[in-house]
Short mmCIF file of C-alpha atoms in Angstrom, two decimals:
data_model
loop_
_atom_site.label_atom_id
_atom_site.label_comp_id
_atom_site.label_asym_id
_atom_site.label_seq_id
_atom_site.Cartn_x
_atom_site.Cartn_y
_atom_site.Cartn_z
CA MET C 1 11.05 13.03 21.40
CA THR C 2 9.27 13.97 18.79
CA ASP C 3 8.15 10.99 16.43
CA HIS C 4 9.28 13.20 13.35
CA ALA C 5 13.17 13.38 12.64
CA LEU C 6 12.04 16.22 9.96
CA GLU C 7 8.72 18.21 9.73
CA VAL C 8 8.35 20.73 7.24
CA ARG C 9 5.23 23.16 7.86
CA HIS C 10 3.53 25.55 5.33
CA LEU C 11 6.91 26.37 3.77
CA THR C 12 7.33 29.43 1.00
CA LYS C 13 9.98 30.30 -0.55
CA THR C 14 9.94 33.51 -2.75
CA TYR C 15 12.75 35.46 -4.54
CA GLY C 16 10.72 38.66 -5.62
CA SER C 17 8.25 38.66 -7.35
CA ARG C 18 8.64 35.02 -7.98
CA THR C 19 7.98 31.82 -5.71
CA VAL C 20 9.92 28.56 -5.82
CA VAL C 21 8.72 26.55 -2.78
CA ASP C 22 4.51 27.11 -2.39
CA ASP C 23 3.55 26.36 1.10
CA VAL C 24 5.24 22.51 0.72
CA SER C 25 4.51 20.34 4.22
CA PHE C 26 5.72 17.43 4.83
CA VAL C 27 7.52 14.82 7.48
CA VAL C 28 10.05 12.53 7.88
CA GLN C 29 9.66 9.74 10.25
CA ARG C 30 12.73 8.04 12.41
CA GLY C 31 13.64 4.84 11.14
CA ARG C 32 12.27 5.97 7.21
CA VAL C 33 13.89 6.51 4.03
CA VAL C 34 11.56 9.62 2.48
CA GLY C 35 12.93 9.88 -1.46
CA LEU C 36 12.28 13.45 -2.48
CA LEU C 37 11.17 14.24 -6.56
CA GLY C 38 10.06 16.49 -9.33
CA PRO C 39 11.13 17.90 -12.41
CA ASN C 40 14.18 20.85 -12.72
CA GLY C 41 12.94 23.80 -11.27
CA ALA C 42 10.20 22.20 -8.89
CA GLY C 43 12.41 23.43 -5.78
CA LYS C 44 13.73 19.95 -4.19
CA SER C 45 16.98 22.09 -3.37
CA THR C 46 15.79 25.50 -2.13
CA THR C 47 13.38 22.85 0.73
CA LEU C 48 16.53 21.07 1.22
CA LYS C 49 18.76 24.19 1.84
CA THR C 50 15.48 25.57 3.85
CA ILE C 51 15.98 22.26 6.22
CA VAL C 52 19.84 23.14 6.90
CA GLY C 53 19.69 26.72 7.66
CA LEU C 54 21.34 27.43 3.98
CA ALA C 55 18.11 29.30 2.80
CA ALA C 56 15.66 31.65 5.01
CA PRO C 57 11.83 31.05 4.08
CA THR C 58 10.02 33.23 3.33
CA ASP C 59 6.99 31.99 5.74
CA GLY C 60 6.16 28.27 7.52
CA GLU C 61 9.42 26.50 9.21
CA ALA C 62 11.76 23.45 8.71
CA LEU C 63 12.08 21.48 12.42
CA ILE C 64 15.09 19.10 12.76
CA ASP C 65 13.85 16.73 15.82
CA GLY C 66 11.73 19.65 16.95
CA MET C 67 13.64 22.58 16.24
CA PRO C 68 14.63 24.90 13.77
CA PHE C 69 18.03 24.36 12.68
CA ALA C 70 19.75 27.50 13.93
CA ARG C 71 18.46 26.59 17.36
CA LEU C 72 20.28 23.49 17.16
CA SER C 73 23.33 23.20 19.87
CA HIS C 74 25.47 20.97 17.84
CA PRO C 75 24.36 20.51 14.35
CA SER C 76 26.10 17.76 13.19
CA ALA C 77 24.47 15.54 15.90
CA HIS C 78 21.34 15.62 14.29
CA ILE C 79 21.78 16.19 10.78
CA GLY C 80 24.41 15.38 7.99
CA VAL C 81 23.67 17.00 4.46
CA GLN C 82 25.59 16.13 1.32
CA MET C 83 24.46 18.99 -1.00
CA ASP C 84 24.72 18.61 -4.91
CA GLY C 85 27.73 20.73 -6.07
CA PHE C 86 29.52 20.87 -2.89
CA GLY C 87 32.81 21.90 -3.43
CA PHE C 88 35.53 19.97 -2.33
CA GLU C 89 39.68 21.76 -1.78
CA LEU C 90 40.91 19.57 -4.38
CA GLY C 91 45.00 19.78 -3.55
CA ILE C 92 43.99 17.95 -0.25
CA SER C 93 43.58 14.68 0.68
CA ALA C 94 39.90 12.77 1.85
CA ARG C 95 41.68 12.40 5.11
CA ARG C 96 42.79 15.79 5.53
CA HIS C 97 39.17 17.51 4.41
CA LEU C 98 37.67 14.68 7.11
CA GLU C 99 40.52 15.99 9.55
CA ILE C 100 39.24 19.41 9.00
CA VAL C 101 35.71 18.74 9.05
CA ARG C 102 36.08 16.65 12.32
CA LEU C 103 37.82 19.70 13.86
CA ALA C 104 34.71 22.14 12.67
CA VAL C 105 32.04 20.10 14.15
CA GLY C 106 33.85 18.43 17.23
CA ALA C 107 33.77 15.05 16.38
CA PRO C 108 36.53 12.69 17.81
CA ARG C 109 39.62 12.00 16.05
CA ALA C 110 38.56 8.21 15.51
CA ARG C 111 35.86 8.89 13.72
CA ILE C 112 37.53 9.78 10.61
CA ASP C 113 38.53 6.00 9.64
CA GLU C 114 35.11 4.85 10.99
CA VAL C 115 33.30 7.24 8.17
CA LEU C 116 36.24 6.28 5.53
CA HIS C 117 35.33 2.45 6.45
CA GLU C 118 31.63 3.30 6.17
CA VAL C 119 31.87 4.44 2.55
CA GLY C 120 34.49 2.64 1.27
CA LEU C 121 37.29 5.11 0.45
CA VAL C 122 39.99 3.53 3.49
CA ALA C 123 42.61 2.31 0.30
CA ASP C 124 42.17 5.94 -0.90
CA ALA C 125 42.19 8.20 1.84
CA ARG C 126 45.47 9.63 1.11
CA ARG C 127 44.85 10.49 -2.38
CA ARG C 128 44.40 13.78 -3.19
CA VAL C 129 40.46 14.87 -3.96
CA LYS C 130 41.71 15.64 -7.43
CA THR C 131 42.42 12.33 -8.71
CA PHE C 132 38.67 11.03 -7.52
CA SER C 133 36.47 10.12 -9.62
CA THR C 134 32.87 11.74 -9.59
CA GLY C 135 31.64 8.54 -8.20
CA MET C 136 34.75 8.72 -4.95
CA VAL C 137 34.00 12.17 -4.58
CA GLN C 138 30.11 11.56 -3.88
CA ARG C 139 31.54 8.67 -1.09
CA LEU C 140 33.42 11.26 0.03
CA GLY C 141 30.33 14.05 0.84
CA LEU C 142 28.53 11.31 2.20
CA ALA C 143 31.50 10.53 4.67
CA THR C 144 31.48 14.44 5.37
CA ALA C 145 27.78 14.16 6.28
CA LEU C 146 28.16 11.32 8.70
CA ILE C 147 31.20 13.06 10.57
CA GLY C 148 29.25 13.89 13.42
CA SER C 149 27.52 10.68 13.94
CA PRO C 150 24.43 12.42 13.35
CA ARG C 151 20.52 10.29 13.97
CA THR C 152 19.15 12.17 10.29
CA LEU C 153 20.81 12.20 6.29
CA VAL C 154 19.55 14.89 4.27
CA LEU C 155 21.32 13.99 0.78
CA ASP C 156 20.82 15.81 -2.64
CA GLU C 157 21.62 13.62 -5.51
CA PRO C 158 23.75 11.30 -3.45
CA ALA C 159 24.01 8.63 -6.76
CA ASN C 160 25.27 11.12 -9.40
CA GLY C 161 28.35 10.00 -11.06
CA LEU C 162 27.98 6.01 -8.84
CA ASP C 163 28.59 3.53 -11.10
CA PRO C 164 25.75 0.21 -10.73
CA ASP C 165 27.52 -1.59 -8.21
CA GLY C 166 27.98 2.36 -6.04
CA ILE C 167 24.32 2.59 -6.56
CA ARG C 168 23.48 -0.66 -4.99
CA TRP C 169 25.97 0.11 -2.19
CA LEU C 170 24.42 3.38 -1.52
CA ARG C 171 20.73 1.90 -1.44
CA ARG C 172 21.88 -0.76 1.34
CA TYR C 173 23.83 1.48 3.12
CA LEU C 174 20.91 4.03 3.86
CA ARG C 175 18.34 0.68 4.25
CA ALA C 176 21.02 0.00 6.93
CA PHE C 177 20.82 3.63 8.27
CA ALA C 178 17.20 3.86 8.51
CA ASP C 179 16.88 0.30 9.78
CA ALA C 180 19.17 1.41 12.88
CA GLY C 181 16.72 3.90 14.01
CA GLY C 182 18.29 6.80 11.76
CA SER C 183 15.98 8.87 9.19
CA VAL C 184 16.40 9.77 5.62
CA LEU C 185 15.89 12.57 3.20
CA VAL C 186 17.23 12.07 -0.03
CA SER C 187 16.68 13.90 -3.34
CA SER C 188 16.83 11.93 -6.19
CA HIS C 189 16.06 11.92 -10.39
CA GLN C 190 16.53 7.89 -10.60
CA LEU C 191 13.18 6.61 -9.94
CA ALA C 192 13.97 2.99 -10.54
CA GLU C 193 15.92 3.67 -7.57
CA LEU C 194 14.44 5.45 -4.73
CA GLU C 195 11.44 2.65 -5.42
CA HIS C 196 13.99 -0.07 -4.63
CA THR C 197 15.15 2.46 -1.61
CA ALA C 198 11.92 4.61 -0.28
CA ASP C 199 9.78 4.10 2.47
CA ASP C 200 7.76 7.24 1.76
CA LEU C 201 7.87 9.82 -1.41
CA VAL C 202 6.99 13.68 -1.54
CA ILE C 203 6.50 14.88 -5.01
CA LEU C 204 6.87 18.28 -5.68
CA ASN C 205 6.57 20.94 -8.37
CA ARG C 206 6.94 23.69 -6.06
CA ARG C 207 3.74 22.51 -4.24
CA VAL C 208 3.28 19.05 -3.05
CA LEU C 209 1.92 17.11 -5.50
CA TYR C 210 1.80 13.89 -3.06
CA ALA C 211 3.02 13.22 0.08
CA GLY C 212 2.80 9.81 1.91
CA PRO C 213 4.04 5.76 1.52
CA LEU C 214 5.57 4.51 -1.90
CA GLY C 215 2.39 1.97 -1.90
CA GLY C 216 0.44 4.59 -2.05
CA LEU C 217 1.53 5.37 -5.15
CA VAL C 218 2.63 1.74 -6.67
CA ARG C 219 -0.29 -0.51 -5.21
CA GLY C 220 1.03 -3.60 -7.15
CA ASP C 221 -0.94 -2.93 -10.57
CA GLY C 222 1.48 -3.09 -12.69
CA VAL C 223 1.36 0.98 -12.75
CA SER C 224 5.05 1.89 -11.91
CA LEU C 225 6.38 4.36 -9.82
CA GLU C 226 7.57 6.53 -13.25
CA ASP C 227 4.34 6.47 -14.42
CA ARG C 228 2.38 7.52 -11.39
CA TYR C 229 5.65 10.72 -10.99
CA PHE C 230 4.55 11.72 -14.94
CA GLU C 231 0.52 11.45 -14.56
CA LEU C 232 0.85 13.74 -10.89
CA VAL C 233 3.60 16.21 -12.51
CA GLU C 234 1.88 16.27 -15.79
CA GLY C 235 -1.38 17.24 -13.91
CA SER C 236 0.13 19.70 -12.32
CA ARG C 237 1.16 22.06 -15.44
CA ALA C 238 -2.58 21.36 -16.75
#
């Protein structure tokens, strides 16, 4: 088994004459949390969609456990996905939603209660999704990603709508998931939160501006991740 849970190799994505991702390469190692950062329009969501098979690359490739998503025999056992803006059927309960997902991916029935417990939705499992707060919907999205017991998580803005307690819970959950040998690629606009969560960072603005350990940017010299981030992004626009 490769040491890389995810590997993006020279990924390029164009729409007509517009290049939204340009020769992007990075890896996500096992047992690591990798933060994906960049301004709006930087290609973060496109990169994530390409990794999980929702968009086809114009050039390059994305590998999960050494294989493209389309070649995985049981994708949900390899990778769990939570995409920002994913829609739920609002008229059904959280439990019913997870039952549908469980059947689709072939997970055991017991997994429903396990993921509800993991994300803190046991007491609300029979409520209709339309009654959920934004933060509760985010937790349900994470439960959906976890239903297949994946080794890797790909999460697009999972902290959106979470209150401070929820953000702290998410940080601890992702850290524990990685410490147990899992891998996480998480896209976020919350630089300060990633500074407390991520082992490694990938900063994009259509192309890679930085890919490496958090300590390669934040060196204890009093300069924050936010300062380093804006230095790189503004430099890429020059």
